PDB file of N, CA, C and O in Angstrom, chain B, residues numbered from 101:
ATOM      1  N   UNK B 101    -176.109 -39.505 -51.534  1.00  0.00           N
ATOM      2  CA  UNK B 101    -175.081 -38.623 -52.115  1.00  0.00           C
ATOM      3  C   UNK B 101    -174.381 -39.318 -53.302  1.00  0.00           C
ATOM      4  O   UNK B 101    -174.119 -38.651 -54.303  1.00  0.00           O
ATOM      5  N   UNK B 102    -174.016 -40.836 -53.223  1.00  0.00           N
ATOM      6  CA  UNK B 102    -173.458 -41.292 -54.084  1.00  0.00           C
ATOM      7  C   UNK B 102    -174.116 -41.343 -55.452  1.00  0.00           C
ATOM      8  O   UNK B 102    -173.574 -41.430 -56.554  1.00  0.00           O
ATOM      9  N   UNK B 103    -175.153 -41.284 -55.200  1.00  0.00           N
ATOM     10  CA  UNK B 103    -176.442 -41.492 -56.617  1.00  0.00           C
ATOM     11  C   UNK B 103    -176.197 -40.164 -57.117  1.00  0.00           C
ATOM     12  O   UNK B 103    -175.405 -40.194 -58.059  1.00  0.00           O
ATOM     13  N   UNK B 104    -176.563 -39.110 -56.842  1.00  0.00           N
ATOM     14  CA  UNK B 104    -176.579 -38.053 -57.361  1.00  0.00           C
ATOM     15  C   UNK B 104    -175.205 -37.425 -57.815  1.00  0.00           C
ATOM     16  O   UNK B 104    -175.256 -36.363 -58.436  1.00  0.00           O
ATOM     17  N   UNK B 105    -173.529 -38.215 -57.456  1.00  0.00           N
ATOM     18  CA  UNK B 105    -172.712 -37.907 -58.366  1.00  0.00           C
ATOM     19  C   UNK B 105    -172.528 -38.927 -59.618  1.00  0.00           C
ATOM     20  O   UNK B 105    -171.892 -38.700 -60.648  1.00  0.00           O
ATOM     21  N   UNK B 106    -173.258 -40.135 -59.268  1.00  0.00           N
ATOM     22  CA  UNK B 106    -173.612 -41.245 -60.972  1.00  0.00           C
ATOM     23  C   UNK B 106    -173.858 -40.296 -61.603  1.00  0.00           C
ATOM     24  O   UNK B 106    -173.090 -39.738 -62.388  1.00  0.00           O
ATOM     25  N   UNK B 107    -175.316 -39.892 -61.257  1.00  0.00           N
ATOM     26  CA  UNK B 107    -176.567 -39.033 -62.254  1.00  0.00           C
ATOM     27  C   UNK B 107    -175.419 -37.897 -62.907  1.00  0.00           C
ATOM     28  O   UNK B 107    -175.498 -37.849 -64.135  1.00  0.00           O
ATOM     29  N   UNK B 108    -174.420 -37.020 -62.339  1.00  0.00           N
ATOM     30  CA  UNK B 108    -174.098 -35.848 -62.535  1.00  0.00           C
ATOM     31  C   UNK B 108    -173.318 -36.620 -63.792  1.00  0.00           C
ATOM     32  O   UNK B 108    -173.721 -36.386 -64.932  1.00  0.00           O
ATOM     33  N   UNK B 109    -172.100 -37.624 -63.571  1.00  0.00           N
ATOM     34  CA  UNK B 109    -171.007 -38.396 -64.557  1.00  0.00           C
ATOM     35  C   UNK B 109    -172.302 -38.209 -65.932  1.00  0.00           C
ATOM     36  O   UNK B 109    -172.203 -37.393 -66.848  1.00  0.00           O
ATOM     37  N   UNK B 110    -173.348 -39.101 -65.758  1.00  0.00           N
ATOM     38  CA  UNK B 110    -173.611 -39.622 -66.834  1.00  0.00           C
ATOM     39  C   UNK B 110    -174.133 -38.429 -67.617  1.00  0.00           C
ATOM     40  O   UNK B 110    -173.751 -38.258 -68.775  1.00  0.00           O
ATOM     41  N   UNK B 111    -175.085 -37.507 -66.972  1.00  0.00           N
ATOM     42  CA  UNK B 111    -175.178 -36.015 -67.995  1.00  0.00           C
ATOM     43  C   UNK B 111    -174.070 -35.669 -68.612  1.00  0.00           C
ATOM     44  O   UNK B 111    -174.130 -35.687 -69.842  1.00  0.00           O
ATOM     45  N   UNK B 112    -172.792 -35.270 -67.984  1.00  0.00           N
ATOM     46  CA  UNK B 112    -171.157 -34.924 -68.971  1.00  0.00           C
ATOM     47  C   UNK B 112    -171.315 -35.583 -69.678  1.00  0.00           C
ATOM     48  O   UNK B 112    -171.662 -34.992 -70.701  1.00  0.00           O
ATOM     49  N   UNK B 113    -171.249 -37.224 -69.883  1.00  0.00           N
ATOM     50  CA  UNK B 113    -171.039 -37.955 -71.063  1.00  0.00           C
ATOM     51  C   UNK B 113    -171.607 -37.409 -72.268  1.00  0.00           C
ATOM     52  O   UNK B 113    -171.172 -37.026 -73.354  1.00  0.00           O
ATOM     53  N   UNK B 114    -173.010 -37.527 -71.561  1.00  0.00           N
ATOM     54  CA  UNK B 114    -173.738 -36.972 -73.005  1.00  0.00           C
ATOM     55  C   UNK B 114    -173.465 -35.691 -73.358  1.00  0.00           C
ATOM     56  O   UNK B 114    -173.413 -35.578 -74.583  1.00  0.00           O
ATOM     57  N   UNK B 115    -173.227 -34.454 -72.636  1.00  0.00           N
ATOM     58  CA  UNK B 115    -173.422 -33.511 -73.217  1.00  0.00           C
ATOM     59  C   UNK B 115    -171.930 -33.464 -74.073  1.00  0.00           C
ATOM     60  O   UNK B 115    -171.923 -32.713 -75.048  1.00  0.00           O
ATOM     61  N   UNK B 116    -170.843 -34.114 -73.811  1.00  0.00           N
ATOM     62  CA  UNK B 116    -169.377 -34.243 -74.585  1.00  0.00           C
ATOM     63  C   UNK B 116    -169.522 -35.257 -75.792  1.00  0.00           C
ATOM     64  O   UNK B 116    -168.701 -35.196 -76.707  1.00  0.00           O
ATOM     65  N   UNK B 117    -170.705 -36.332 -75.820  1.00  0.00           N
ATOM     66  CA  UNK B 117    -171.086 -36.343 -77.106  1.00  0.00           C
ATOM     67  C   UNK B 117    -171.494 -35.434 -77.622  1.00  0.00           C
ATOM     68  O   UNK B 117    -170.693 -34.843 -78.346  1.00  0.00           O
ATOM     69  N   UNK B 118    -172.775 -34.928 -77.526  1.00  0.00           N
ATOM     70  CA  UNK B 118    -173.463 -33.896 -78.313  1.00  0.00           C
ATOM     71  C   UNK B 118    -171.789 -32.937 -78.945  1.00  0.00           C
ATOM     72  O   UNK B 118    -171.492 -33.137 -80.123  1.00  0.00           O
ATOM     73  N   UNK B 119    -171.212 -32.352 -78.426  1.00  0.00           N
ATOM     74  CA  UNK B 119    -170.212 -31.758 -78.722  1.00  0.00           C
ATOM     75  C   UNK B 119    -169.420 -32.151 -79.837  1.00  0.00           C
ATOM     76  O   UNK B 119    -169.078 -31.488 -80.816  1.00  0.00           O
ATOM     77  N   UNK B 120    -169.111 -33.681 -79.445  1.00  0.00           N
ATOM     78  CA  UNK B 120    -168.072 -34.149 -80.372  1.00  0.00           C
ATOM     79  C   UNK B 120    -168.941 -33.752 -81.776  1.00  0.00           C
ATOM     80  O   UNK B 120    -168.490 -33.059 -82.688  1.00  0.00           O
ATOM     81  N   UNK B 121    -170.566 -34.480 -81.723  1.00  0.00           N
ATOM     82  CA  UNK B 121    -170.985 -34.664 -82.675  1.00  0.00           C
ATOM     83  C   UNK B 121    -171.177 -33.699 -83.454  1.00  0.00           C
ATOM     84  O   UNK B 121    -171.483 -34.056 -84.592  1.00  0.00           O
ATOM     85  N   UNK B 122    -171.097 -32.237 -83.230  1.00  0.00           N
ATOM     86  CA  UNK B 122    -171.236 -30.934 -83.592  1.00  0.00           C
ATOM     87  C   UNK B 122    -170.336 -30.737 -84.690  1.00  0.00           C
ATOM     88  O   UNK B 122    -170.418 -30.559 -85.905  1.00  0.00           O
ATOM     89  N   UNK B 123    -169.187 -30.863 -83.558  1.00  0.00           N
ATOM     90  CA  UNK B 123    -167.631 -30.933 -84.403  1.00  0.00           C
ATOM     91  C   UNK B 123    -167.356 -31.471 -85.568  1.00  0.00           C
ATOM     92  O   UNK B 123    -166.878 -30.909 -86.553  1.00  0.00           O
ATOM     93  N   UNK B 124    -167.806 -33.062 -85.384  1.00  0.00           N
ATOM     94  CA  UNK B 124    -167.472 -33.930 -86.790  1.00  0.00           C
ATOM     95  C   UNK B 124    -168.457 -33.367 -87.922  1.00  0.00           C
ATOM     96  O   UNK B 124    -168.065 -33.365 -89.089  1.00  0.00           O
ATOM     97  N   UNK B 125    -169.821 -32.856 -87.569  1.00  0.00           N
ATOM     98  CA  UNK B 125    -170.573 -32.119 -88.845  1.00  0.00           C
ATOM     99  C   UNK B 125    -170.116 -31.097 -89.246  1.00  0.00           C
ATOM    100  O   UNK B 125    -170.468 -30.835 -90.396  1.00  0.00           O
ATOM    101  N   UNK B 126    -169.189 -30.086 -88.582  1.00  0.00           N
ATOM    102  CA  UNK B 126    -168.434 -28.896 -89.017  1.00  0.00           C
ATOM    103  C   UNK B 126    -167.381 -29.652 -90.016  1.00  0.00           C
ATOM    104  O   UNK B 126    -167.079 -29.027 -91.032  1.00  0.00           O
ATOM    105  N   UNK B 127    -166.909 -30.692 -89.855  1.00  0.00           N
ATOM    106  CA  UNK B 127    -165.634 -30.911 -90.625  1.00  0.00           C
ATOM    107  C   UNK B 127    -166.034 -31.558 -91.984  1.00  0.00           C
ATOM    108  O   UNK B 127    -165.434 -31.512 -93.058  1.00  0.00           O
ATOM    109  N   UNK B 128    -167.327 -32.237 -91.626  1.00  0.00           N
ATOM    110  CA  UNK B 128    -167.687 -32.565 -92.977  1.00  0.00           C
ATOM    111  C   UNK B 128    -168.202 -31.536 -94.111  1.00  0.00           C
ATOM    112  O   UNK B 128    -168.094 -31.706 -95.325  1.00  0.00           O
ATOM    113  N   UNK B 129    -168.894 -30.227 -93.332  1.00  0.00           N
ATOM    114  CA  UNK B 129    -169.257 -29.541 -94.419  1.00  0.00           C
ATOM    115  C   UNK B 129    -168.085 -29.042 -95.089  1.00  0.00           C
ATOM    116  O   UNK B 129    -168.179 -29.021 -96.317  1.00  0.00           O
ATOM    117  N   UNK B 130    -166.937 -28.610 -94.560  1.00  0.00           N
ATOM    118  CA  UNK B 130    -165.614 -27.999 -95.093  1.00  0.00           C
ATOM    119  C   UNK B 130    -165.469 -29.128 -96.029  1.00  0.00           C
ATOM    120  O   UNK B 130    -164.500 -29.181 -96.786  1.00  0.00           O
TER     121      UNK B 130
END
């Protein structure tokens, strides 16, 4: 059980990068 809430943490991380990184290319095209 404990493994499979690591695994879950570390997917969020990434997918809240991907996000950020979205964001900062929106601000650069403006």
């Amino acid at each position: 059980m404990g493994n499979v809430i690591k695994k879950r943490r570390k997917k969020m991380r990434k997918h809240k990068k991907k996000k950020l990184l979205k964001r900062s290319r929106h601000k650069r095209k403006r």
